[in-house]
Short mmCIF file of C-alpha atoms in Angstrom, two decimals:
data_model
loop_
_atom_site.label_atom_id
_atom_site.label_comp_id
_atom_site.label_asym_id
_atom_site.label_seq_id
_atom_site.Cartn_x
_atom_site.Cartn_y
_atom_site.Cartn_z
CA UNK U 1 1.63 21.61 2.22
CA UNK U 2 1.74 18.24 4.16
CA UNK U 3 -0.59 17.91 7.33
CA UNK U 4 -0.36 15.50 9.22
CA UNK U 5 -2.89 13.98 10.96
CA UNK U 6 -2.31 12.01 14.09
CA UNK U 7 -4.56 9.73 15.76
CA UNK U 8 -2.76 7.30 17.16
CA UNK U 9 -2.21 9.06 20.15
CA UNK U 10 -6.10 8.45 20.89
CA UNK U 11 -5.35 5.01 20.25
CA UNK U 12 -2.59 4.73 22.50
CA UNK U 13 -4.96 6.30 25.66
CA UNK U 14 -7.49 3.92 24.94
CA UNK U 15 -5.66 0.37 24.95
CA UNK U 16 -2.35 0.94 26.63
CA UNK U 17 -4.40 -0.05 30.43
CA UNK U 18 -6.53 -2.35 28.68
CA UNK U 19 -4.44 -4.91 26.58
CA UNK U 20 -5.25 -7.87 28.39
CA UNK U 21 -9.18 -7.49 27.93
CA UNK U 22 -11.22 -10.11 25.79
CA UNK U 23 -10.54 -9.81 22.28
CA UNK U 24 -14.95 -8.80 21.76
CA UNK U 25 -14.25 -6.19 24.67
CA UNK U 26 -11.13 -4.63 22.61
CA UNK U 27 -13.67 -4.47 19.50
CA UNK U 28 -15.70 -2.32 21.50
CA UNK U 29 -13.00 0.12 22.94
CA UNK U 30 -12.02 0.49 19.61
CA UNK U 31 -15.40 1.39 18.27
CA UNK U 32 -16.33 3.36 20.99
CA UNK U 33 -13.26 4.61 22.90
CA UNK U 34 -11.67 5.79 19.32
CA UNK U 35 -12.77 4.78 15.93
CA UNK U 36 -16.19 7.09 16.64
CA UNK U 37 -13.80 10.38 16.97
CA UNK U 38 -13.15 9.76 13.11
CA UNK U 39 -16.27 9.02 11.47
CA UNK U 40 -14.62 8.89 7.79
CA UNK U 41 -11.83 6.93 9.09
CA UNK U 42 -14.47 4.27 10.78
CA UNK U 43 -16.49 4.02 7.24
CA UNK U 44 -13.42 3.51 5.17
CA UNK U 45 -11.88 0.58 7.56
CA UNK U 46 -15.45 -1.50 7.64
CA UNK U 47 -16.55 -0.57 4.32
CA UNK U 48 -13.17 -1.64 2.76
CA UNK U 49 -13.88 -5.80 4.34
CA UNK U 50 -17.16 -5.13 3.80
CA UNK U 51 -17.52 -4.09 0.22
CA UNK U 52 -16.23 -7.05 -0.57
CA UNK U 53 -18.11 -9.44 1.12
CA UNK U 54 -15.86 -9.61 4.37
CA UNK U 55 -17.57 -9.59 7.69
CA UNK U 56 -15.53 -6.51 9.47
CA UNK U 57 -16.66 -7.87 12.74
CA UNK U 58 -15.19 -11.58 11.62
CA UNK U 59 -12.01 -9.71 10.73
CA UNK U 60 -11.40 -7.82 13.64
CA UNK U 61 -12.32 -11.17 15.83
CA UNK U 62 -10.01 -13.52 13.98
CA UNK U 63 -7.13 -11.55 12.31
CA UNK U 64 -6.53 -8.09 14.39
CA UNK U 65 -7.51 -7.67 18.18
CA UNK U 66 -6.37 -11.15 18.98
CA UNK U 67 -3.24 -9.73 18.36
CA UNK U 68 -3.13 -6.12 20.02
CA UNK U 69 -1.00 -6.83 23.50
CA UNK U 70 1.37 -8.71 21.12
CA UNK U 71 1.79 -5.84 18.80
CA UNK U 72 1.54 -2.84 20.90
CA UNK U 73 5.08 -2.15 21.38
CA UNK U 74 5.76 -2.62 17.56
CA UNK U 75 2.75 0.13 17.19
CA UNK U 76 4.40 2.40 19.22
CA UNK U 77 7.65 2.25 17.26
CA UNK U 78 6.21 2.14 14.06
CA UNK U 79 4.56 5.94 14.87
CA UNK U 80 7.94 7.24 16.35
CA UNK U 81 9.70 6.16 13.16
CA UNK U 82 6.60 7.46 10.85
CA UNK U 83 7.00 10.87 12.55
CA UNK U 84 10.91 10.64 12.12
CA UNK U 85 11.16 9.12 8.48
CA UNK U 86 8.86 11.85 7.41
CA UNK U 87 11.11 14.98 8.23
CA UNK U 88 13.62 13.76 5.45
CA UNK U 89 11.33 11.50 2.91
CA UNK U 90 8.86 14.65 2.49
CA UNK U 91 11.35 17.27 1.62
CA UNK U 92 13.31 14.64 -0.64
CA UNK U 93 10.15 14.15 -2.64
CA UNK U 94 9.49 17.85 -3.40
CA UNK U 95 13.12 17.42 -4.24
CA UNK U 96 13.23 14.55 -6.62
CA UNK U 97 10.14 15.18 -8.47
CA UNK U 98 10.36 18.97 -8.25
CA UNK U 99 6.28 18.83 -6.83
CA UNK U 100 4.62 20.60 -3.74
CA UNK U 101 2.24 17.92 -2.35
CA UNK U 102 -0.31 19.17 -0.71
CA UNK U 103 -1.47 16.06 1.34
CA UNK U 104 -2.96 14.94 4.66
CA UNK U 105 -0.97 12.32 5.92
CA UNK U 106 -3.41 10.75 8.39
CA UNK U 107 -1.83 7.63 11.02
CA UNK U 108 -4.20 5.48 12.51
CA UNK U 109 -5.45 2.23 13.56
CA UNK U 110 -7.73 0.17 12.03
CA UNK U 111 -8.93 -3.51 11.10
CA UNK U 112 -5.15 -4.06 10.06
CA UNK U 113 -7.03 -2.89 6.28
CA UNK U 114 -3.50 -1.62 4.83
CA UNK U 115 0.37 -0.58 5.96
CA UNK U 116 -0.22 2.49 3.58
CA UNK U 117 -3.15 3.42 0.79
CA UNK U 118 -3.29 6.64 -1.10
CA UNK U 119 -7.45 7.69 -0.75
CA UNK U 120 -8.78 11.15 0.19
CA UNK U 121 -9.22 12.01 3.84
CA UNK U 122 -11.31 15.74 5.20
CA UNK U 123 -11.56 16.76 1.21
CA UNK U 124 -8.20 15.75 0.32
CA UNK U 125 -6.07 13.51 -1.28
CA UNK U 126 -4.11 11.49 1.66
CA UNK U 127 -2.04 8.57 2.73
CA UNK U 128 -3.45 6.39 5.43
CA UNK U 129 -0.64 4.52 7.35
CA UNK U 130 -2.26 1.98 9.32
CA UNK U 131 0.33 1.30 12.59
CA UNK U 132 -1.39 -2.27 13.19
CA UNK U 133 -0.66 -3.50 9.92
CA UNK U 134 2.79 -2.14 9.89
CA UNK U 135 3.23 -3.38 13.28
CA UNK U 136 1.51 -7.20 12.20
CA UNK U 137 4.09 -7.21 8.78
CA UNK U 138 7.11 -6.43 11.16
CA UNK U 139 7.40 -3.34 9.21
CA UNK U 140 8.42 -1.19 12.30
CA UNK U 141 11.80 -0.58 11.91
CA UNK U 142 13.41 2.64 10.58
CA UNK U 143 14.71 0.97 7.13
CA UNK U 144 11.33 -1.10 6.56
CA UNK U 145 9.05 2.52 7.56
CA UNK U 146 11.31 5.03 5.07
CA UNK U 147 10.60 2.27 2.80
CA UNK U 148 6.78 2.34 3.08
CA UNK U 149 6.46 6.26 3.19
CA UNK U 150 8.37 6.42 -0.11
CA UNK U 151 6.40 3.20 -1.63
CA UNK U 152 2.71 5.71 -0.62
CA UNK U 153 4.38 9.22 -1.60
CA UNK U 154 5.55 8.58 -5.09
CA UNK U 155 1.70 6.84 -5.79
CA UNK U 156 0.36 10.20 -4.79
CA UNK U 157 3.24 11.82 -7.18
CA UNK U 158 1.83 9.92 -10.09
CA UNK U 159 -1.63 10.56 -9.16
CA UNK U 160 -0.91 14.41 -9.49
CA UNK U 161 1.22 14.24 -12.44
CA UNK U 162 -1.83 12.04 -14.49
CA UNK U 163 -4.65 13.29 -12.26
CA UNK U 164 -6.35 10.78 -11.95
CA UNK U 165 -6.19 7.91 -9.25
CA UNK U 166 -7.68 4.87 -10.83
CA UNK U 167 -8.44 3.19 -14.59
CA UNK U 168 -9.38 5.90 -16.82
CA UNK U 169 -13.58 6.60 -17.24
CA UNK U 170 -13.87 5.09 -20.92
CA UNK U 171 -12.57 1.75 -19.79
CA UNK U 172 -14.05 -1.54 -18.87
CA UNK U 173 -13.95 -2.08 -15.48
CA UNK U 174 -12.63 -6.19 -15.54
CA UNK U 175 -10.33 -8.19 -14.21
CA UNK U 176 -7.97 -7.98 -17.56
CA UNK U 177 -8.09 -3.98 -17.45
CA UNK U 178 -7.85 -3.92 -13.24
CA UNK U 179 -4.37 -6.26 -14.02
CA UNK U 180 -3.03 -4.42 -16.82
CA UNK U 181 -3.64 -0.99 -14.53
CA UNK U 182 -2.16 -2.14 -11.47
CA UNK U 183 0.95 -3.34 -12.82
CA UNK U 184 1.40 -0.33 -13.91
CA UNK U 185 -0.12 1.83 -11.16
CA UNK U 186 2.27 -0.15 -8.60
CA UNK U 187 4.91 -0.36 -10.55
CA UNK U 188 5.23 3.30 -11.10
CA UNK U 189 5.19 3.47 -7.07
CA UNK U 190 7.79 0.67 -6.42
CA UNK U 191 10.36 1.96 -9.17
CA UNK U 192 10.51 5.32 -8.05
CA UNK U 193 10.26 4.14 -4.44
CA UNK U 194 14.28 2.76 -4.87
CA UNK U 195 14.71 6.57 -6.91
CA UNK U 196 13.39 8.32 -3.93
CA UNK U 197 15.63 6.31 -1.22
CA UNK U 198 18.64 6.09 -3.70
CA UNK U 199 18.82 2.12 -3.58
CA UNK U 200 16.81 -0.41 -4.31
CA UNK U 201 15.34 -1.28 -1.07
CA UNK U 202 11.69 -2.45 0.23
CA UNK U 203 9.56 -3.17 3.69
CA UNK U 204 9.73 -6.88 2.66
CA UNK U 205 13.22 -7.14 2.57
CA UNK U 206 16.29 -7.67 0.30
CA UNK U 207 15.62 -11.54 -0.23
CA UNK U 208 11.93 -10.84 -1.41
CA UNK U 209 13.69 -8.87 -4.66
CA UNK U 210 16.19 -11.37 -4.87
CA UNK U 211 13.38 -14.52 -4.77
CA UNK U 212 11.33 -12.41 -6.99
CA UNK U 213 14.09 -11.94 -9.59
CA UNK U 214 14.97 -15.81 -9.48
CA UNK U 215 11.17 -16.46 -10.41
CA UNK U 216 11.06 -13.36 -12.74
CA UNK U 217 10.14 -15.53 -16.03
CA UNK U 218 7.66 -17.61 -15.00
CA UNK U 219 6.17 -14.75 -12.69
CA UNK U 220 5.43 -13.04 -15.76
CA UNK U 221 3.76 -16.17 -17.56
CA UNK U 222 1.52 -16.98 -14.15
CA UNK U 223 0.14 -13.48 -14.43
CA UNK U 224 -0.31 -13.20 -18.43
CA UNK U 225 -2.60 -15.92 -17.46
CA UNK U 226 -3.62 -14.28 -14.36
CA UNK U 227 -4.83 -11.30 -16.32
CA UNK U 228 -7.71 -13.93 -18.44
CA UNK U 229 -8.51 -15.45 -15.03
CA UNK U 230 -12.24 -13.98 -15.13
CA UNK U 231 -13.00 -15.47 -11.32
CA UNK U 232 -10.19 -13.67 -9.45
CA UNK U 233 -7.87 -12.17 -12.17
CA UNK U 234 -4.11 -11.13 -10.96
CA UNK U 235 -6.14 -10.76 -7.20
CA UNK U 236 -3.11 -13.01 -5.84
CA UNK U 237 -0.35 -11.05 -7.20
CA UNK U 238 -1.15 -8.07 -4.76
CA UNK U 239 -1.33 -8.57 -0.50
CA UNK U 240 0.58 -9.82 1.55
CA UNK U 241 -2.92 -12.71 2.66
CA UNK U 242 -2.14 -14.13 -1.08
CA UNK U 243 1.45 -15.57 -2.53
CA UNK U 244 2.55 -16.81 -5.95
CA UNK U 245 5.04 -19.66 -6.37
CA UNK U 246 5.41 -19.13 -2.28
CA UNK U 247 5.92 -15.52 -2.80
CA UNK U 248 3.76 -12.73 -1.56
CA UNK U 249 3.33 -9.64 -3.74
CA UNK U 250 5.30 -10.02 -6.24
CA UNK U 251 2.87 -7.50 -8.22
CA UNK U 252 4.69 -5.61 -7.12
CA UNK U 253 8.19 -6.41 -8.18
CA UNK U 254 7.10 -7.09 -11.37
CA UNK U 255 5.50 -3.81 -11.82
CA UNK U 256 8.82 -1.86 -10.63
CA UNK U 257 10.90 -3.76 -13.33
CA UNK U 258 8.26 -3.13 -16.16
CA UNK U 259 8.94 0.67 -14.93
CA UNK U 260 12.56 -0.19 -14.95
CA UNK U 261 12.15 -0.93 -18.67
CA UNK U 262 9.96 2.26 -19.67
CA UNK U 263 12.58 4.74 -18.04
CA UNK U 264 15.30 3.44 -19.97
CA UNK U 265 13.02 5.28 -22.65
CA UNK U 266 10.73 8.22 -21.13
CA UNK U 267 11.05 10.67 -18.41
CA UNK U 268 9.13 10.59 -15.27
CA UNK U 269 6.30 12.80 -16.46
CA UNK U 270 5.96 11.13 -19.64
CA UNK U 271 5.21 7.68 -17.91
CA UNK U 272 2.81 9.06 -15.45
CA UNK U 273 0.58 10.25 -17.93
CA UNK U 274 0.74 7.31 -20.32
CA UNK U 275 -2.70 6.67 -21.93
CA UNK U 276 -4.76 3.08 -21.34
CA UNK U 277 -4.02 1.93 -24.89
CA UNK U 278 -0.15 2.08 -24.33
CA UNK U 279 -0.25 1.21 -20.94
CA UNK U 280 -1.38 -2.62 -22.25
CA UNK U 281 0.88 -2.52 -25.00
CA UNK U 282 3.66 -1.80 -23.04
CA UNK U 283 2.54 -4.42 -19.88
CA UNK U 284 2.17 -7.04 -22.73
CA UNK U 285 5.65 -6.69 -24.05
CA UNK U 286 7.23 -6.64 -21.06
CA UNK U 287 4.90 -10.02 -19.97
CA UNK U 288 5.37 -11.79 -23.33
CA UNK U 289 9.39 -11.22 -23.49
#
């Protein structure tokens, strides 16, 4: 079953009369008007800048409520077409990979942490769509919106099909195993992303794949390099804040066309539940050829 949880209509009665206030008085509607109604939802925006060594407060100054009366008609259309794009993208999921999800689906507006993140939310594996990102990437639109619920749906796919979310217990936690893992982890998402629409399509646009594929070779040389980078590792190679040869997230692309390569092979299931120790062979290949 997928629930969806709403909250954006709390957002929307808080700021809509008050779009024009300081940007420090918008911090505090936030926190107190609506962020305090979801407790879990208020730990997981601050702790994510936080937890690594952001200043939320910095963030929210600088990079998000500056911006609110700019965005707030984007925000608005971003939840219409989130509630619309769902009806169809849900039921072609159960479709395509033959699965009942049982999800929350929780919308929301934070510190502009993420357009969509597969986490737990009440006790239960969810996607968070956050409408002030999606609204700050021009992601808004119909096209751009079907493309991010699909991108979010087939991560929590793989996550049930493996059962497991993140790098497997018995290994390392580094920069090396963190960029071998989320090739993998986002190309699995981004490949069967274009399965799930039926074309190969994306939020950033047709020219992003097209720029990508130019650059294809030496992507794949910057991040085999990336992935012995002990400071930041492949960091740059995922986010739209970062870009690579002018080119933001191309992580991403490359991940979808190392999937590309594995389902020539293996069926769905088969790649989802790959162990570690393939997992690096195969990335390696793919990097080194």
């Amino acid at each position: 079953m997928i629930n969806i949880i709403d909250t954006f209509k709390d957002y929307e009665i808080c700021f809509r009369e008050k779009l024009d206030s300081p940007v420090e008085d918008k911090i505090d509607l936030w926190e107190r008007c609506y962020i305090s109604k979801y407790p879990e939802l208020e730990k997981k925006c601050k702790d994510g800048y936080e937890s690594k060594g952001y200043s939320w407060r910095r963030i929210a100054q600088e990079k998000v409520f500056n911006r609110t009366e700019k965005d707030f008609n984007k925000m608005t259309c971003a939840h219409k077409n989130i509630l619309e794009a769902m009806k169809s993208i849900n039921t072609r999921a159960e479709e395509v990979f033959n699965l009942d999800l049982d999800i929350n689906l929780v919308l929301y507006c934070g510190l502009c942490n993420s357009a969509g993140w597969v986490d737990t939310y009440n006790g239960k594996r969810a996607v968070l769509y956050g409408i002030d990102k999606i609204a700050e990437l021009n992601w808004h639109t119909i096209q751009k919106i079907e493309s991010l619920i699909s991108h979010e749906l087939c991560h929590v796919v793989h996550f049930q099909i493996r059962g497991e979310d993140n790098l497997p217990g018995n290994v390392e936690l580094n920069n090396y195993n963190k960029g071998i893992w989320s090739l993998y982890e986002e190309g699995f998402a981004q490949f069967f992303q274009y399965k799930l629409l039926g074309k190969e399509a994306d939020s950033r646009g047709r020219a992003w794949i097209e720029e990508c594929r130019i650059n294809e070779r030496q992507l794949k040389k910057l991040y085999l390099e990336a992935l012995h980078d002990e400071g930041k590792g492949t960091r740059d190679f995922f986010g739209d804040w970062f870009k690579v040869l002018e080119i933001s997230d191309v992580g991403y692309f490359l991940g979808a066309e190392l999937v590309r390569k594995l389902y020539i092979q293996y069926n769905i299931a088969y790649i989802a539940q790959l162990p570690f120790i393939e997992i690096e062979k195969q990335v390696m290949n793919f990097l080194e050829n």
